[in-house]
Coordinates of C-alpha atoms and ligand atoms in Angstrom, one line a residue:
X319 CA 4.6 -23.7 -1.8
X320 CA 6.6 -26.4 -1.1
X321 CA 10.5 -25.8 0.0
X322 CA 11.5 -27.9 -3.6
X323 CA 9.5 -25.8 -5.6
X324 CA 11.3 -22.8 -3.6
X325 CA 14.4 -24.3 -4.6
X326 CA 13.8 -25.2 -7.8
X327 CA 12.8 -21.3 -8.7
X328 CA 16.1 -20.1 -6.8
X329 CA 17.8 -21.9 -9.9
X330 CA 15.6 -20.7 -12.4
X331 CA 17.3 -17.7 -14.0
X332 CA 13.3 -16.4 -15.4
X333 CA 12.0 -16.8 -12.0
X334 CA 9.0 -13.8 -11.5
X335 CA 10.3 -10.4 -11.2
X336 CA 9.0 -8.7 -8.1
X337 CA 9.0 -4.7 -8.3
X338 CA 8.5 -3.1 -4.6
X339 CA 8.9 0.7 -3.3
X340 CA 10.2 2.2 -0.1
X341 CA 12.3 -1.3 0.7
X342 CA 14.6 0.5 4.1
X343 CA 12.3 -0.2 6.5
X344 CA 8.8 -1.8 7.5
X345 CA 6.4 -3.8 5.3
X346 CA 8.9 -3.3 2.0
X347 CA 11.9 -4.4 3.8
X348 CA 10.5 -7.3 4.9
X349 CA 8.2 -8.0 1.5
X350 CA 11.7 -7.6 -0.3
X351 CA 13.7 -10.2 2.1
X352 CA 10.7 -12.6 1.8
X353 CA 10.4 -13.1 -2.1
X354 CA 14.2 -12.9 -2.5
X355 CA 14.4 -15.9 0.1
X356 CA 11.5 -17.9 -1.5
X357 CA 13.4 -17.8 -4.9
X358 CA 11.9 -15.1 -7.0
X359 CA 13.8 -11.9 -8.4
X360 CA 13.3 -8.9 -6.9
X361 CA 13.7 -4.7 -8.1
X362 CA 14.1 -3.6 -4.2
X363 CA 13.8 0.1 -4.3
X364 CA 14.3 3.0 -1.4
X365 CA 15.3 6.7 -2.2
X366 CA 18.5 5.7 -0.2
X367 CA 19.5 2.2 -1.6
X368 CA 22.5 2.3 0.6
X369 CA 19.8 1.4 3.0
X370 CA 18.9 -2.2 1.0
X371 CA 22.4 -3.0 -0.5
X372 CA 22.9 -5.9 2.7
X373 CA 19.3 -7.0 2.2
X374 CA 20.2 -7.8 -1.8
X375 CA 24.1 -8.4 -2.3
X376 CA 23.4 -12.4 -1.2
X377 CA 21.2 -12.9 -4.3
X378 CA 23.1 -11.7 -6.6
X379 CA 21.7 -11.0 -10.0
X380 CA 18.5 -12.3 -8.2
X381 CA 18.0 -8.6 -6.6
X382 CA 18.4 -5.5 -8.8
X383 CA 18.8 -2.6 -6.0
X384 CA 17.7 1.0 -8.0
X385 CA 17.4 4.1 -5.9
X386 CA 13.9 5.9 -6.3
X387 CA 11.8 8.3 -5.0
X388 CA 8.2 7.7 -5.7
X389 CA 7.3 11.3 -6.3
X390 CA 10.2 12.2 -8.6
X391 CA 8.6 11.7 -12.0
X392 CA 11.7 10.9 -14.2
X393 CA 13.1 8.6 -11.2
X394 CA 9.9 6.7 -11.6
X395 CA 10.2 5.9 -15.8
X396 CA 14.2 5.2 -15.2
X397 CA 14.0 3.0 -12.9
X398 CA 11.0 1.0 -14.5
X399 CA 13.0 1.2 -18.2
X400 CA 16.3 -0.2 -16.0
X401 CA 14.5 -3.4 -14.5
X402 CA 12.8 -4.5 -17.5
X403 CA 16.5 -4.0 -19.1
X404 CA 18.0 -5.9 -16.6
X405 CA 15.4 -8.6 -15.7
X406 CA 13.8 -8.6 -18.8
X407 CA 9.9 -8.2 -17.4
X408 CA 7.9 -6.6 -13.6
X409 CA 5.4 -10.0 -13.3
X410 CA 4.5 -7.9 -9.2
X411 CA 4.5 -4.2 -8.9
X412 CA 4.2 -3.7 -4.9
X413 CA 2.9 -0.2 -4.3
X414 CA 4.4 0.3 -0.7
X415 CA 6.0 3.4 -0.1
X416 CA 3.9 5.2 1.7
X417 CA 4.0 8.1 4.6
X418 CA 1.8 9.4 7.5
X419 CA 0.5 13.4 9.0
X420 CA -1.3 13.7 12.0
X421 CA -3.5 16.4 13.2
X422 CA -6.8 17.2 13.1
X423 CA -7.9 18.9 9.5
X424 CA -8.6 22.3 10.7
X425 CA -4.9 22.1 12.0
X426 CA -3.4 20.6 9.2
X427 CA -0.2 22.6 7.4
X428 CA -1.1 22.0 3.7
X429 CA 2.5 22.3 2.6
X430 CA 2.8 18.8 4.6
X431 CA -0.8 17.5 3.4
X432 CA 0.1 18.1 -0.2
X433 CA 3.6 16.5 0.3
X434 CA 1.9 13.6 2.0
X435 CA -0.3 13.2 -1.3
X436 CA 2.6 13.2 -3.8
X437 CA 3.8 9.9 -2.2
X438 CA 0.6 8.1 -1.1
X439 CA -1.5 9.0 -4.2
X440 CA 0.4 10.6 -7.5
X441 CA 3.8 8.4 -6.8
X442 CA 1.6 5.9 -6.8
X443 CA -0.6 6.4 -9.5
X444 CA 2.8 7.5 -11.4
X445 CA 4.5 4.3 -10.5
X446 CA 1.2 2.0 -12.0
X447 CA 1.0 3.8 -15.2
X448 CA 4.8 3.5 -15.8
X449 CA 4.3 -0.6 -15.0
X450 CA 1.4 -1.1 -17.4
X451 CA 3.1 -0.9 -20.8
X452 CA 4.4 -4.0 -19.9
X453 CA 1.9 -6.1 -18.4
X454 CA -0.5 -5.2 -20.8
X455 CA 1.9 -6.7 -23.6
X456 CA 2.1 -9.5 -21.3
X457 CA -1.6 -9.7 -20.8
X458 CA -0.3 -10.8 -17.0
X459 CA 0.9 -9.3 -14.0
X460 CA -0.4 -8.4 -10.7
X461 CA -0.2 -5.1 -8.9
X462 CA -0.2 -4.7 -5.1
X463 CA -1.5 -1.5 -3.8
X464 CA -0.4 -1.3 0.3
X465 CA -3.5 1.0 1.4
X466 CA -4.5 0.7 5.2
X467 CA -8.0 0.1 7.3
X468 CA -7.1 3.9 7.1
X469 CA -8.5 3.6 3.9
X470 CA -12.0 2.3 4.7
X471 CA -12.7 3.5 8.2
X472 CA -11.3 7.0 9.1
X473 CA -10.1 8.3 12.2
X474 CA -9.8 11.7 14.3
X475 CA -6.2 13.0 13.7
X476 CA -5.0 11.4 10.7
X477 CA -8.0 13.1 8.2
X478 CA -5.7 13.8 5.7
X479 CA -3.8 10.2 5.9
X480 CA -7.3 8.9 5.4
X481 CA -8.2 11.0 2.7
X482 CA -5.1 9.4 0.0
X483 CA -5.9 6.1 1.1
X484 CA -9.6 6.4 0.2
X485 CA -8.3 7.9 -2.9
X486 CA -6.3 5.0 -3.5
X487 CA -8.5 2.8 -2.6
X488 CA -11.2 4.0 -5.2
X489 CA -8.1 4.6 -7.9
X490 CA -7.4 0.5 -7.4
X491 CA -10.8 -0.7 -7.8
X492 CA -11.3 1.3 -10.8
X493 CA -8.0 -0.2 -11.7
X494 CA -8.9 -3.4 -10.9
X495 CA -12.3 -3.2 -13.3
X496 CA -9.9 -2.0 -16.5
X497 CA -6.9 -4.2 -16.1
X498 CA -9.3 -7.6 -15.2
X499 CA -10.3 -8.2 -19.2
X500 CA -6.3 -7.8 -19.9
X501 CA -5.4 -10.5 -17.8
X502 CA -3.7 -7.8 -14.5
X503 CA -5.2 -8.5 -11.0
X504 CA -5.0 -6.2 -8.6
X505 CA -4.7 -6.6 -4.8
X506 CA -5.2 -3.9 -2.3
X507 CA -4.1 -4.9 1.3
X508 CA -5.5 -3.1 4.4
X509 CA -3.6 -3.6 7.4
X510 CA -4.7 -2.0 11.0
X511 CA -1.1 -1.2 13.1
X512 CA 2.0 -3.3 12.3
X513 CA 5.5 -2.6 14.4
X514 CA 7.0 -0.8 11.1
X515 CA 8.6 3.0 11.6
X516 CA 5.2 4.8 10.0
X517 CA 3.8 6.0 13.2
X518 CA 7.5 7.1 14.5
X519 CA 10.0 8.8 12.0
X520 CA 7.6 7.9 8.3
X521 CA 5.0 10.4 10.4
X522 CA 4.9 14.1 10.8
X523 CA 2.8 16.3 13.3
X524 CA 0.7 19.4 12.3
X525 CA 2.6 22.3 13.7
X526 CA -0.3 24.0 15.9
X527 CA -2.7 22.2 18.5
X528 CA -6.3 24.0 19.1
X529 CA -7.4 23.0 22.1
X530 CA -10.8 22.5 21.2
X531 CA -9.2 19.4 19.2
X532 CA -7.8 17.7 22.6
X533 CA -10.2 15.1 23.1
X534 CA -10.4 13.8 19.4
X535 CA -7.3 14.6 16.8
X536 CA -5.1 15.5 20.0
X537 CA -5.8 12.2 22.2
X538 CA -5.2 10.2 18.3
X539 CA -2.4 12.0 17.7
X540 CA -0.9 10.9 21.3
X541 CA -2.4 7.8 21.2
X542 CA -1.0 6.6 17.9
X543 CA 2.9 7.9 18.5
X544 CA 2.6 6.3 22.2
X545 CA 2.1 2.7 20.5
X546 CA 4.2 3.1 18.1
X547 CA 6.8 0.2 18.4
X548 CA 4.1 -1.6 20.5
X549 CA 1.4 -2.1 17.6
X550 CA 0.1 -6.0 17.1
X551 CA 0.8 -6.5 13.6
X552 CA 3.8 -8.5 12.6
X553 CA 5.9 -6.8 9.3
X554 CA 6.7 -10.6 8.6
X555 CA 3.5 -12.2 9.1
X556 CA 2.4 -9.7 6.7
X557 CA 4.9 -10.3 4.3
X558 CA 3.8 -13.8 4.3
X559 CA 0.4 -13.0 3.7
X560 CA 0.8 -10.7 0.6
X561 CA 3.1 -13.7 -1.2
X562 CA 0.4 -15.9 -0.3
X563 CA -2.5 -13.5 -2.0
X564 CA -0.4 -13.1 -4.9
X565 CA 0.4 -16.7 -5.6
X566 CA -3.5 -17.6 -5.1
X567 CA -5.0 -19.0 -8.2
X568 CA -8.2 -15.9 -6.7
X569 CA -6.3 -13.2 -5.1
X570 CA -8.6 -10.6 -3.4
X571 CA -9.1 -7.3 -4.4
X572 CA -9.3 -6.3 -0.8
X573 CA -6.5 -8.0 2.0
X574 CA -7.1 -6.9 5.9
X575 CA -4.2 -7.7 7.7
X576 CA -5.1 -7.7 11.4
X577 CA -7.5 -8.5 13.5
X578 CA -8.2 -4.4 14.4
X579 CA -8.7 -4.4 10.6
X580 CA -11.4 -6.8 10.3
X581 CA -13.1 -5.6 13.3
X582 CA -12.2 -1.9 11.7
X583 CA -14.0 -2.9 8.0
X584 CA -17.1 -4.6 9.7
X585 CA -17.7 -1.2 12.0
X586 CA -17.7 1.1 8.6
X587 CA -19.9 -1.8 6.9
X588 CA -22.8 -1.5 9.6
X589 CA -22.2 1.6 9.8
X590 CA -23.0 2.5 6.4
X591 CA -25.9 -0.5 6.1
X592 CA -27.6 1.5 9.5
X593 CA -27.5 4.9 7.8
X594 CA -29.0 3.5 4.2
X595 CA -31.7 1.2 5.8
X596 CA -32.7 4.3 7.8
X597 CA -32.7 6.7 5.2
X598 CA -34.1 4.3 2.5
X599 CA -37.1 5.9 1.8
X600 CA -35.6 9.3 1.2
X601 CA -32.7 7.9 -0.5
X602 CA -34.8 6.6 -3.5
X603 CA -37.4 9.4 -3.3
X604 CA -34.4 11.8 -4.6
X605 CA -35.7 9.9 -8.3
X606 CA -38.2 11.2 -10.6
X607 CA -41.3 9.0 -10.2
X608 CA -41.3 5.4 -12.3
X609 CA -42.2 6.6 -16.2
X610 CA -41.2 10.5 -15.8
Ligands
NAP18 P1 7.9 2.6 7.2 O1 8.7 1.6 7.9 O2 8.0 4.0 7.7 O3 8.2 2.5 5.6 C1 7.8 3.5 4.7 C2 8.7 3.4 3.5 O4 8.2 4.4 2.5 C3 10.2 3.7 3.8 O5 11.0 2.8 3.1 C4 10.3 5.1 3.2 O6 11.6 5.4 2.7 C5 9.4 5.0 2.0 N1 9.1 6.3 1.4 C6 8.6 7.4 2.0 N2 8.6 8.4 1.1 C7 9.0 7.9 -0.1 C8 9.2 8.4 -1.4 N3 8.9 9.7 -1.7 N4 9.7 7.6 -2.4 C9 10.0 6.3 -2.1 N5 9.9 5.8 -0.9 C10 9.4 6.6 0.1 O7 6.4 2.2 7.3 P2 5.5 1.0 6.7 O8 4.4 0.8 7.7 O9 6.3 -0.1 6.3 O10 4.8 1.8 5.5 C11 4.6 1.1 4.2 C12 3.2 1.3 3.8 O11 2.3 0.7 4.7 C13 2.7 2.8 3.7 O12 2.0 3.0 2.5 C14 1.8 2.9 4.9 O13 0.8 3.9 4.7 C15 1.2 1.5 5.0 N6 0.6 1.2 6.2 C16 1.3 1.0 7.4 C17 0.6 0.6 8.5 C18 1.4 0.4 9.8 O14 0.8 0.4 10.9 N7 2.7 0.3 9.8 C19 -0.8 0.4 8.6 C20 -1.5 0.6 7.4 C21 -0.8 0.9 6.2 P3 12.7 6.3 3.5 O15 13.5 5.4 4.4 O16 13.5 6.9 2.4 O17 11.9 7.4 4.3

């Protein structure tokens, strides 16, 4: 979009209402910072908005800061209720917030895994179904769903991590099949490692290590805190990239964001074509024979 057209929606009071979670640091921060600087109006939530009061008080009226914690079930409705009050309509729910657990599954605290699913998975599935009064009224909106290759490919260590972003994954194309007919797209975007603070302080570790483990979850585990501030993907870039998926006349229901995250997706897709080709026969054997 042009910088005039930018402009021209900076003075338009109606501009699109942008809704994002967990805006203090990484991909929401930056998401926030982008639409508010390319003229839209933004909701820009954290649990802490202390944390994003700088980011918004240059737009004004533009930026509605609202504190919320994705798993807190009243938080969720109030602060949905307060930005259709104050801006009238959510045309982008951005699904971000998000946190990370590693260790490998046998050594996994369930306490932590549980609290890891509350946020990835039920806050937001909690946070869609309070946004989709609205839209559906509409017949319009789009909802952003930050999964992760995590969420196609798994990987020793963060078992758990995978498992609620497969889960979103499957809850946003189901999503994306019932919300189509009412005029609600949905995006899910699948980055590989971007330089946010998810592998450092988002990230907690599984209390125990079994040494059996060392060579698979325990050299992940290592691996993935040892690049953490080093990872190739760009917070900005990405930023850049969901805007442009959501102001495509065909967003995608699936956005990689990095170049481990296409060579990530195209591993799990051979993957899975060499196991059905080779089990093909058996596969549709498992029928009763044509006619029974
Ligand atoms: P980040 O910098 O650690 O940001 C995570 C954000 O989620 C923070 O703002 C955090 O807020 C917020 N959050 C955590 N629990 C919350 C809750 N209960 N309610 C509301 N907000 C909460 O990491 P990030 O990489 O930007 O993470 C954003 C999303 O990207 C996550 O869903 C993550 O799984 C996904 N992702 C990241 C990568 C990567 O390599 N960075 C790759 C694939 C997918 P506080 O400041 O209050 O903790």
């Amino acid at each position: 979009m042009s910088e005039q057209a930018q402009d021209a929606r900076r003075k338009d009071p109606d501009a699109p209402v942008w809704f994002i979670t967990g805006c203090s640091t990484g991909f929401g921060r930056e998401l926030a910072s982008a639409v508010l600087a390319r003229g839209y109006r933004a909701v820009v939530t954290a649990r802490n908005p202390e944390t994003v009061r700088e980011l918004a008080e240059p737009y004004g009226n533009r930026a509605l800061t609202l504190a919320l914690d994705v798993t807190d079930g009243d938080e969720v409705r109030a602060a949905v209720h307060v930005a259709l009050l104050t801006m009238g309509r959510i045309d982008v729910l951005v699904n971000n917030a998000g946190t990370g657990s590693f260790g490998a599954i046998e050594e996994s605290d369930d306490a932590e895994v549980r609290r890891m699913f509350e946020v990835n998975v039920f806050g937001l599935a909690h946070m869609t179904q309070a946004v989709l009064p609205g839209m559906r009224s509409r017949r319009r909106g789009h909802i952003v769903i930050i999964s992760s290759i995590g969420g196609i490919r798994a990987f020793p260590a963060v078992g758990f991590y995978n498992a609620t972003k497969f889960a979103v994954v499957g809850l946003s194309e189901s999503l994306a099949m019932e919300v189509e007919p009412l005029g609600i797209k949905v995006t899910i975007v699948e980055p590989s490692g971007f330089r946010t603070d998810w592998a450092g302080r988002s990230a907690n570790e599984a209390p125990n290590e079994i040494a059996d483990y060392a060579d698979t979850a325990g050299a992940n585990r290592r691996n993935i805190r040892d690049h953490s501030g080093k990872q190739p993907g760009d917070p900005v870039r990405a930023a850049e990239a969901i805007i442009k998926a959501v102001e495509s006349d065909q967003p995608p229901l699936h956005l990689l964001l990095g170049k481990a995250a296409l060579k990530g997706a195209h591993y799990k897709l051979d993957l899975m074509k060499r196991d059905f080709d080779a089990w093909q026969e058996t596969t549709v054997g498992a029928d009763f024979p044509e006619g029974e």
